[in-house]
CSV table of C-alpha atoms and ligand atoms in Angstrom, one decimal:
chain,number,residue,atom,x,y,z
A,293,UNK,CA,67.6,66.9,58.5
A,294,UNK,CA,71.3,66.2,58.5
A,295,UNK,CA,71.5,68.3,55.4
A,296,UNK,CA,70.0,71.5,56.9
A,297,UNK,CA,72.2,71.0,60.0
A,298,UNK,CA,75.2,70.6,57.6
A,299,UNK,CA,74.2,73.5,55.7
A,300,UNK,CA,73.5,75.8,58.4
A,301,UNK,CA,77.0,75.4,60.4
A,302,UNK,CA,78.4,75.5,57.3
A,303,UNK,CA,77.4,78.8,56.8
A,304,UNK,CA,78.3,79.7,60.1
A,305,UNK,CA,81.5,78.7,60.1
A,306,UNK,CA,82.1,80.6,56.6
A,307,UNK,CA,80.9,83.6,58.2
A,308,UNK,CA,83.2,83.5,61.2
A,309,UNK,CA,86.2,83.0,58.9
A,310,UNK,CA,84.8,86.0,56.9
A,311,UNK,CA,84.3,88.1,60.6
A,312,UNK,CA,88.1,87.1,61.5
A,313,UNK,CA,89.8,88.0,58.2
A,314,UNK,CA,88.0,91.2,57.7
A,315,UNK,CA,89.6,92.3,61.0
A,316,UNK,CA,92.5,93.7,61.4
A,317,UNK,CA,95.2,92.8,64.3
A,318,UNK,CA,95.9,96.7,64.9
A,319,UNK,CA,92.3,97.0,65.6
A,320,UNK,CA,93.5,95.8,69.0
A,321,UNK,CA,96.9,97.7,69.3
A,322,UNK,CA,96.7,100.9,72.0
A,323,UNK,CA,99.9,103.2,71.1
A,324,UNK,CA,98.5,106.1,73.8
A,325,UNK,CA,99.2,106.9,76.7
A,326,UNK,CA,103.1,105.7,76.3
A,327,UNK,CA,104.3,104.9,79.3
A,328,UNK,CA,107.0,107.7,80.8
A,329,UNK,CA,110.4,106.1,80.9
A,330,UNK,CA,111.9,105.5,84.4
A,331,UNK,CA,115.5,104.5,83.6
A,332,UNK,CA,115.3,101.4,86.4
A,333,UNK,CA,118.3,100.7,88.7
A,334,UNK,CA,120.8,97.5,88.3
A,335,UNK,CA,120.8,97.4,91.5
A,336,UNK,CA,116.8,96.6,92.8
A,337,UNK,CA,117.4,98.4,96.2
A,338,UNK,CA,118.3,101.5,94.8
A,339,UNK,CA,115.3,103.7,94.6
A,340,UNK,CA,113.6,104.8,90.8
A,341,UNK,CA,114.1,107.7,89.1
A,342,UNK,CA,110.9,108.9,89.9
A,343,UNK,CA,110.6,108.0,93.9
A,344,UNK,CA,110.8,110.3,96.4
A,345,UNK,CA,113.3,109.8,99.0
A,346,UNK,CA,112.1,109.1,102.2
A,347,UNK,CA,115.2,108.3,103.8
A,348,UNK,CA,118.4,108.4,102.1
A,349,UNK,CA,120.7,107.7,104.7
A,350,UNK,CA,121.8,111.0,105.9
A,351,UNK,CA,118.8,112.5,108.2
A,352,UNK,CA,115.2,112.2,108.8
A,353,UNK,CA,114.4,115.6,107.2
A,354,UNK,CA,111.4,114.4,106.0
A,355,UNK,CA,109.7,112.6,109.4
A,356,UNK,CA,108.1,114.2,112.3
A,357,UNK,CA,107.2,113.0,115.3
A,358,UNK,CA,103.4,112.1,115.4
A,359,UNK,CA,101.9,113.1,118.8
A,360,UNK,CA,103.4,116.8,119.0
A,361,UNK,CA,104.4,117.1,115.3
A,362,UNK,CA,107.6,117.8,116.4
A,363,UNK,CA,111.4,116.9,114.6
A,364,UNK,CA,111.3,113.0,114.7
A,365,UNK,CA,114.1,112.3,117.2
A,366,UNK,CA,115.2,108.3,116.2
A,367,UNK,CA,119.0,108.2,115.9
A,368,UNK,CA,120.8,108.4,112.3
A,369,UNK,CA,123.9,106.5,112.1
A,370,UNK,CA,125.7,104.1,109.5
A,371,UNK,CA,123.1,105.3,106.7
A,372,UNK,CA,120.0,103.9,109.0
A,373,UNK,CA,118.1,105.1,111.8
A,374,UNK,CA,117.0,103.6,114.8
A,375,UNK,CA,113.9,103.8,117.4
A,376,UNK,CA,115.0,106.2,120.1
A,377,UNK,CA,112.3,104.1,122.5
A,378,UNK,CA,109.9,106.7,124.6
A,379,UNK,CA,109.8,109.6,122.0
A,380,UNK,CA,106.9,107.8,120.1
A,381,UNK,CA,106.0,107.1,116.7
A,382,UNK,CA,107.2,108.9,113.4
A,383,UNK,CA,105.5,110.0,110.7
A,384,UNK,CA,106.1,111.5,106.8
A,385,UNK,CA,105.5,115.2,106.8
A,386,UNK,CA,104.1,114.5,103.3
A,387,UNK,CA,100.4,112.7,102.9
A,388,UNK,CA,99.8,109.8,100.3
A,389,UNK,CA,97.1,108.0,98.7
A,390,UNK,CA,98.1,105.3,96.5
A,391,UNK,CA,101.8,104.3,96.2
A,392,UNK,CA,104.2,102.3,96.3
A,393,UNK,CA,107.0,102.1,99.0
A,394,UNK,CA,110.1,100.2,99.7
A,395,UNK,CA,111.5,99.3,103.0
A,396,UNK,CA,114.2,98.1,104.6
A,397,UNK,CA,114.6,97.3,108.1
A,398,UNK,CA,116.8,95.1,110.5
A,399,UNK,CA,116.4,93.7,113.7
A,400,UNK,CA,119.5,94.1,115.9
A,401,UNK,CA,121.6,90.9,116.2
A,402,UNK,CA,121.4,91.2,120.2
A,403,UNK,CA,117.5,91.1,120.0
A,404,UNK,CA,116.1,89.6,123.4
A,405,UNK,CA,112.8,88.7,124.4
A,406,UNK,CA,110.1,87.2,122.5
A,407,UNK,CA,106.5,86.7,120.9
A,408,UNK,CA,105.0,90.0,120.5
A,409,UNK,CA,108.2,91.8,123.0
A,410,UNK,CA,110.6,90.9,120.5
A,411,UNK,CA,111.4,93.7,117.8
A,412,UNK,CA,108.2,95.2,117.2
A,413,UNK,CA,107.3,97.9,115.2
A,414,UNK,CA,105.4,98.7,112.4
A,415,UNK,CA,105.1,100.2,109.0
A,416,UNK,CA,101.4,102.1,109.0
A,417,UNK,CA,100.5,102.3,105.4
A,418,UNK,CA,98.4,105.3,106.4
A,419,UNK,CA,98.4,106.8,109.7
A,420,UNK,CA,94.9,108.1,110.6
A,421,UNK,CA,93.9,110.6,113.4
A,422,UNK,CA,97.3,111.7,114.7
A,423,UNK,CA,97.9,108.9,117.3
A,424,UNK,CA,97.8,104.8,116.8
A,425,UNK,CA,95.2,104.9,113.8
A,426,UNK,CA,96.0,103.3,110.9
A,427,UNK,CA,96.8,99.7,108.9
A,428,UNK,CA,99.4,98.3,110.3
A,429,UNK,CA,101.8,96.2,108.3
A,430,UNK,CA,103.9,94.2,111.1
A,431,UNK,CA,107.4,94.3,112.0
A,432,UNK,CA,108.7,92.1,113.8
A,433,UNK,CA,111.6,89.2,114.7
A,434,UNK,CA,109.7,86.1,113.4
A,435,UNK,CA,112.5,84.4,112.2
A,436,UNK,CA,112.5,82.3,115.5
A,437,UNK,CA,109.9,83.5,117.7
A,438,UNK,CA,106.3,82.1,118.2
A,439,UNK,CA,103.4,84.1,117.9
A,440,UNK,CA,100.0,84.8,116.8
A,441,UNK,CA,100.2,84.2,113.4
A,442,UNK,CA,98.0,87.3,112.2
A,443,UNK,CA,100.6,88.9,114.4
A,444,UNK,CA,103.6,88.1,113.2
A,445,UNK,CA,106.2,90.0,110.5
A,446,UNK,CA,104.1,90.6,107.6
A,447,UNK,CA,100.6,90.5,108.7
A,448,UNK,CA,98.2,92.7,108.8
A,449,UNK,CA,98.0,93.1,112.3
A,450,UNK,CA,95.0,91.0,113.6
A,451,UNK,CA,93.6,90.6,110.0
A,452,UNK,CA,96.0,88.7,107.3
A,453,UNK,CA,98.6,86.2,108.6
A,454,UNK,CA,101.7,86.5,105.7
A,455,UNK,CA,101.5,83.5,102.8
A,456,UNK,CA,104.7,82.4,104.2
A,457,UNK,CA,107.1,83.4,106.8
A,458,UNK,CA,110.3,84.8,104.8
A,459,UNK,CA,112.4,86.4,107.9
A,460,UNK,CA,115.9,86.5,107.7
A,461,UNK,CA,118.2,86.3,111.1
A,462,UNK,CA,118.5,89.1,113.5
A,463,UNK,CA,121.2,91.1,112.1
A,464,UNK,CA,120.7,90.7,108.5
A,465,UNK,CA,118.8,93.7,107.1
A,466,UNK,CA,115.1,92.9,105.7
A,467,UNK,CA,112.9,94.3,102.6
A,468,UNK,CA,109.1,95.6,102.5
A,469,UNK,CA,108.2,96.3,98.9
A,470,UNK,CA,104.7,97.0,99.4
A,471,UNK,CA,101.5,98.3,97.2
A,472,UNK,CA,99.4,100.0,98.9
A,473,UNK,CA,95.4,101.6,97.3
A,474,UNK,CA,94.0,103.5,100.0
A,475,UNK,CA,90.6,102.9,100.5
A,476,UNK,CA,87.8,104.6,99.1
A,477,UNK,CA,84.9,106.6,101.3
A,478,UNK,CA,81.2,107.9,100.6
A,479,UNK,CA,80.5,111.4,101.5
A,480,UNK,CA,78.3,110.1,104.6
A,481,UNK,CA,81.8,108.0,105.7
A,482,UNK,CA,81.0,104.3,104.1
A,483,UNK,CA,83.1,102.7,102.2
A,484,UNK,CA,83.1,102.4,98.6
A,485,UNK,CA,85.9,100.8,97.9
A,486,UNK,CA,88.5,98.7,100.9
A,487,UNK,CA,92.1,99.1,100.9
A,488,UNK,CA,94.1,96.9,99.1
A,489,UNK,CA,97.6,95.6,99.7
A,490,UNK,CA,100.0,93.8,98.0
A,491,UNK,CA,103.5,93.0,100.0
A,492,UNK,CA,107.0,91.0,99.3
A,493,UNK,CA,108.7,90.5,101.9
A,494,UNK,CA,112.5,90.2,101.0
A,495,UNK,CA,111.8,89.5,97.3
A,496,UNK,CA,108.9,87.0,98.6
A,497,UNK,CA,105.1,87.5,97.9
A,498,UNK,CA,103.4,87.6,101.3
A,499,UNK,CA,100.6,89.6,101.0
A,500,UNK,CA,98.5,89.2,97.8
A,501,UNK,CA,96.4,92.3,96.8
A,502,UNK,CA,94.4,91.9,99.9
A,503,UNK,CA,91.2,93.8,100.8
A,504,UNK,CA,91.6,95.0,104.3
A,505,UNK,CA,88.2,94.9,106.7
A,506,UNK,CA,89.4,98.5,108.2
A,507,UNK,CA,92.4,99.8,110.5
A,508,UNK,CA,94.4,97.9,112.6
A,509,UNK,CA,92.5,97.2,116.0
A,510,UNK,CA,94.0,96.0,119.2
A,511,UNK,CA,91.3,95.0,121.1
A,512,UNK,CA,87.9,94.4,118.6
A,513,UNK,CA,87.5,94.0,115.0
A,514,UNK,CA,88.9,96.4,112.5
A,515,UNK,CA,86.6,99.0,111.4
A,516,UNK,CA,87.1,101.8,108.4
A,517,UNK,CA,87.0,105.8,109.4
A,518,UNK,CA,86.7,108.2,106.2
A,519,UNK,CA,90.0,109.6,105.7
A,520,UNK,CA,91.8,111.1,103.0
A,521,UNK,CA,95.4,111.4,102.1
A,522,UNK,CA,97.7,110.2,105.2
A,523,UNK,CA,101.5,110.4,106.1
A,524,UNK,CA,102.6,107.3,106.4
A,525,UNK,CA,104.1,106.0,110.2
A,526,UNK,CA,106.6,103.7,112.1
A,527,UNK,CA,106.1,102.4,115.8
A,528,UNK,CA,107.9,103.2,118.7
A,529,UNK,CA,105.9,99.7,120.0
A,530,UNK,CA,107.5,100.6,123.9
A,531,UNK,CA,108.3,96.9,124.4
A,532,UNK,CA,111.8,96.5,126.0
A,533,UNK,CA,113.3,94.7,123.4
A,534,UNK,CA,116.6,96.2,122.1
A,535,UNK,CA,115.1,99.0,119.1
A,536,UNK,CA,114.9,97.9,115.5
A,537,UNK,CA,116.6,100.4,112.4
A,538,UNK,CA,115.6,100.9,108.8
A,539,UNK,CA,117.1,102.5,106.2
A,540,UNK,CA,116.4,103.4,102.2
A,541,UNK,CA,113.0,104.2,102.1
A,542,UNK,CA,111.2,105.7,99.2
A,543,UNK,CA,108.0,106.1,97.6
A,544,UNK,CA,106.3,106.3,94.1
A,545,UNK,CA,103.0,108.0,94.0
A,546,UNK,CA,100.6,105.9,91.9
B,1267,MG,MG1,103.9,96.4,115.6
């Protein structure tokens, strides 16, 4: 009995050895599609090659304002613009699907007032319907300032609190890097596939390829409305907290 058992993985084993070396290690090398070369900055907050320029320090050429589609009227100055409070949110003229975007943001060193009141805004990673819809990504002064935690900078408003908390002081400007897949919808308006996000939050892994439950809700719990391509928005949140500025912002279409 031993004997047949020897024998047999014996044989087996012969035959694997036989399998492996009659295979060859290029069997298993893809040489197409190259990747195209984007020549990558020294510096990691200077945009790609291949990004388009969102905001580039001089004007906001390429934002309108969302309720009357009107010139967005924030105020450029020192390379970064700022929330003119009142004249509502902004949004990119052009509309996205799946990219990737880089931020920057700062909240003003004289920030006053606090929990939600306290240097809100927003970056919606694609504003639906023309008004508030969307998935908001939170912006906000947490770097001292109790709140909700599924409401604080870097959560998904009222659906993923941030892995960790990496603010920096008022004052000191603040990076997004963010992944965004836009989700996918049925001709009747289900869902096929959720959004999916993946954030860093000044270099810090916040939000891990998360799969969003449906736009950001106030009041209620999210819920998903077929869309296609959207621009992407910023909040004029109306609290009245000193405004909040960004700056270099671009975007590679995935
Ligand atoms: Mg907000």
């Amino acid at each position: 009995m031993f004997k047949i058992s020897c024998i047999s993985t014996c044989l087996m084993f012969t035959a694997l050895i036989a399998n492996a070396q009659s295979r060859n290690p290029k069997d298993t090398e893809v040489w197409t599609p190259v990747p195209k070369i984007v020549s990558a900055p020294v510096d990691s907050q200077v945009a790609p090659a291949d990004a388009i320029i969102l905001f580039g320090g001089k004007n906001l050429n390429e934002w309108i304002t969302v309720k009357d589609k009107s010139a967005a009227k924030w105020t450029v100055s020192d390379n970064s613009f700022t929330v003119k409070k009142g004249t509502g949110n902004i949004q990119t003229k052009k509309a996205f699907t799946n990219y990737q975007l880089h931020i920057e943001w700062k909240i003003p060193v004289n920030i006053t007032g606090e929990g939600q009141a306290r240097g809100n805004s927003g970056v919606f990673l694609a504003s639906t319907g023309g008004g508030d819809g969307g998935y908001e990504l939170q912006v906000l002064d947490s770097y001292n300032n109790v709140t909700y935690s599924n409401g604080q900078a870097g959560s998904i408003y009222k659906q993923f609190i941030p892995l960790v908390n990496a603010s920096r002081k008022p004052g000191e400007w603040q990076s997004y890097d963010i992944i965004w897949t836009a989700p996918v919808f049925n001709e009747d308006g289900s869902v096929k596939s959720g959004a999916r996000v993946t954030v860093m939050h000044n270099g810090v892994l916040i939000q891990n390829n998360i799969e969003l439950t449906g736009e950001t809700a106030y009041i209620g719990p999210p819920v998903y409305k077929k869309h296609g391509p959207s621009p992407i928005k910023l909040q004029d949140h109306g609290d009245p907290s000193p405004a909040i500025s960004f700056r270099n912002i671009w975007v590679r279409e995935l």
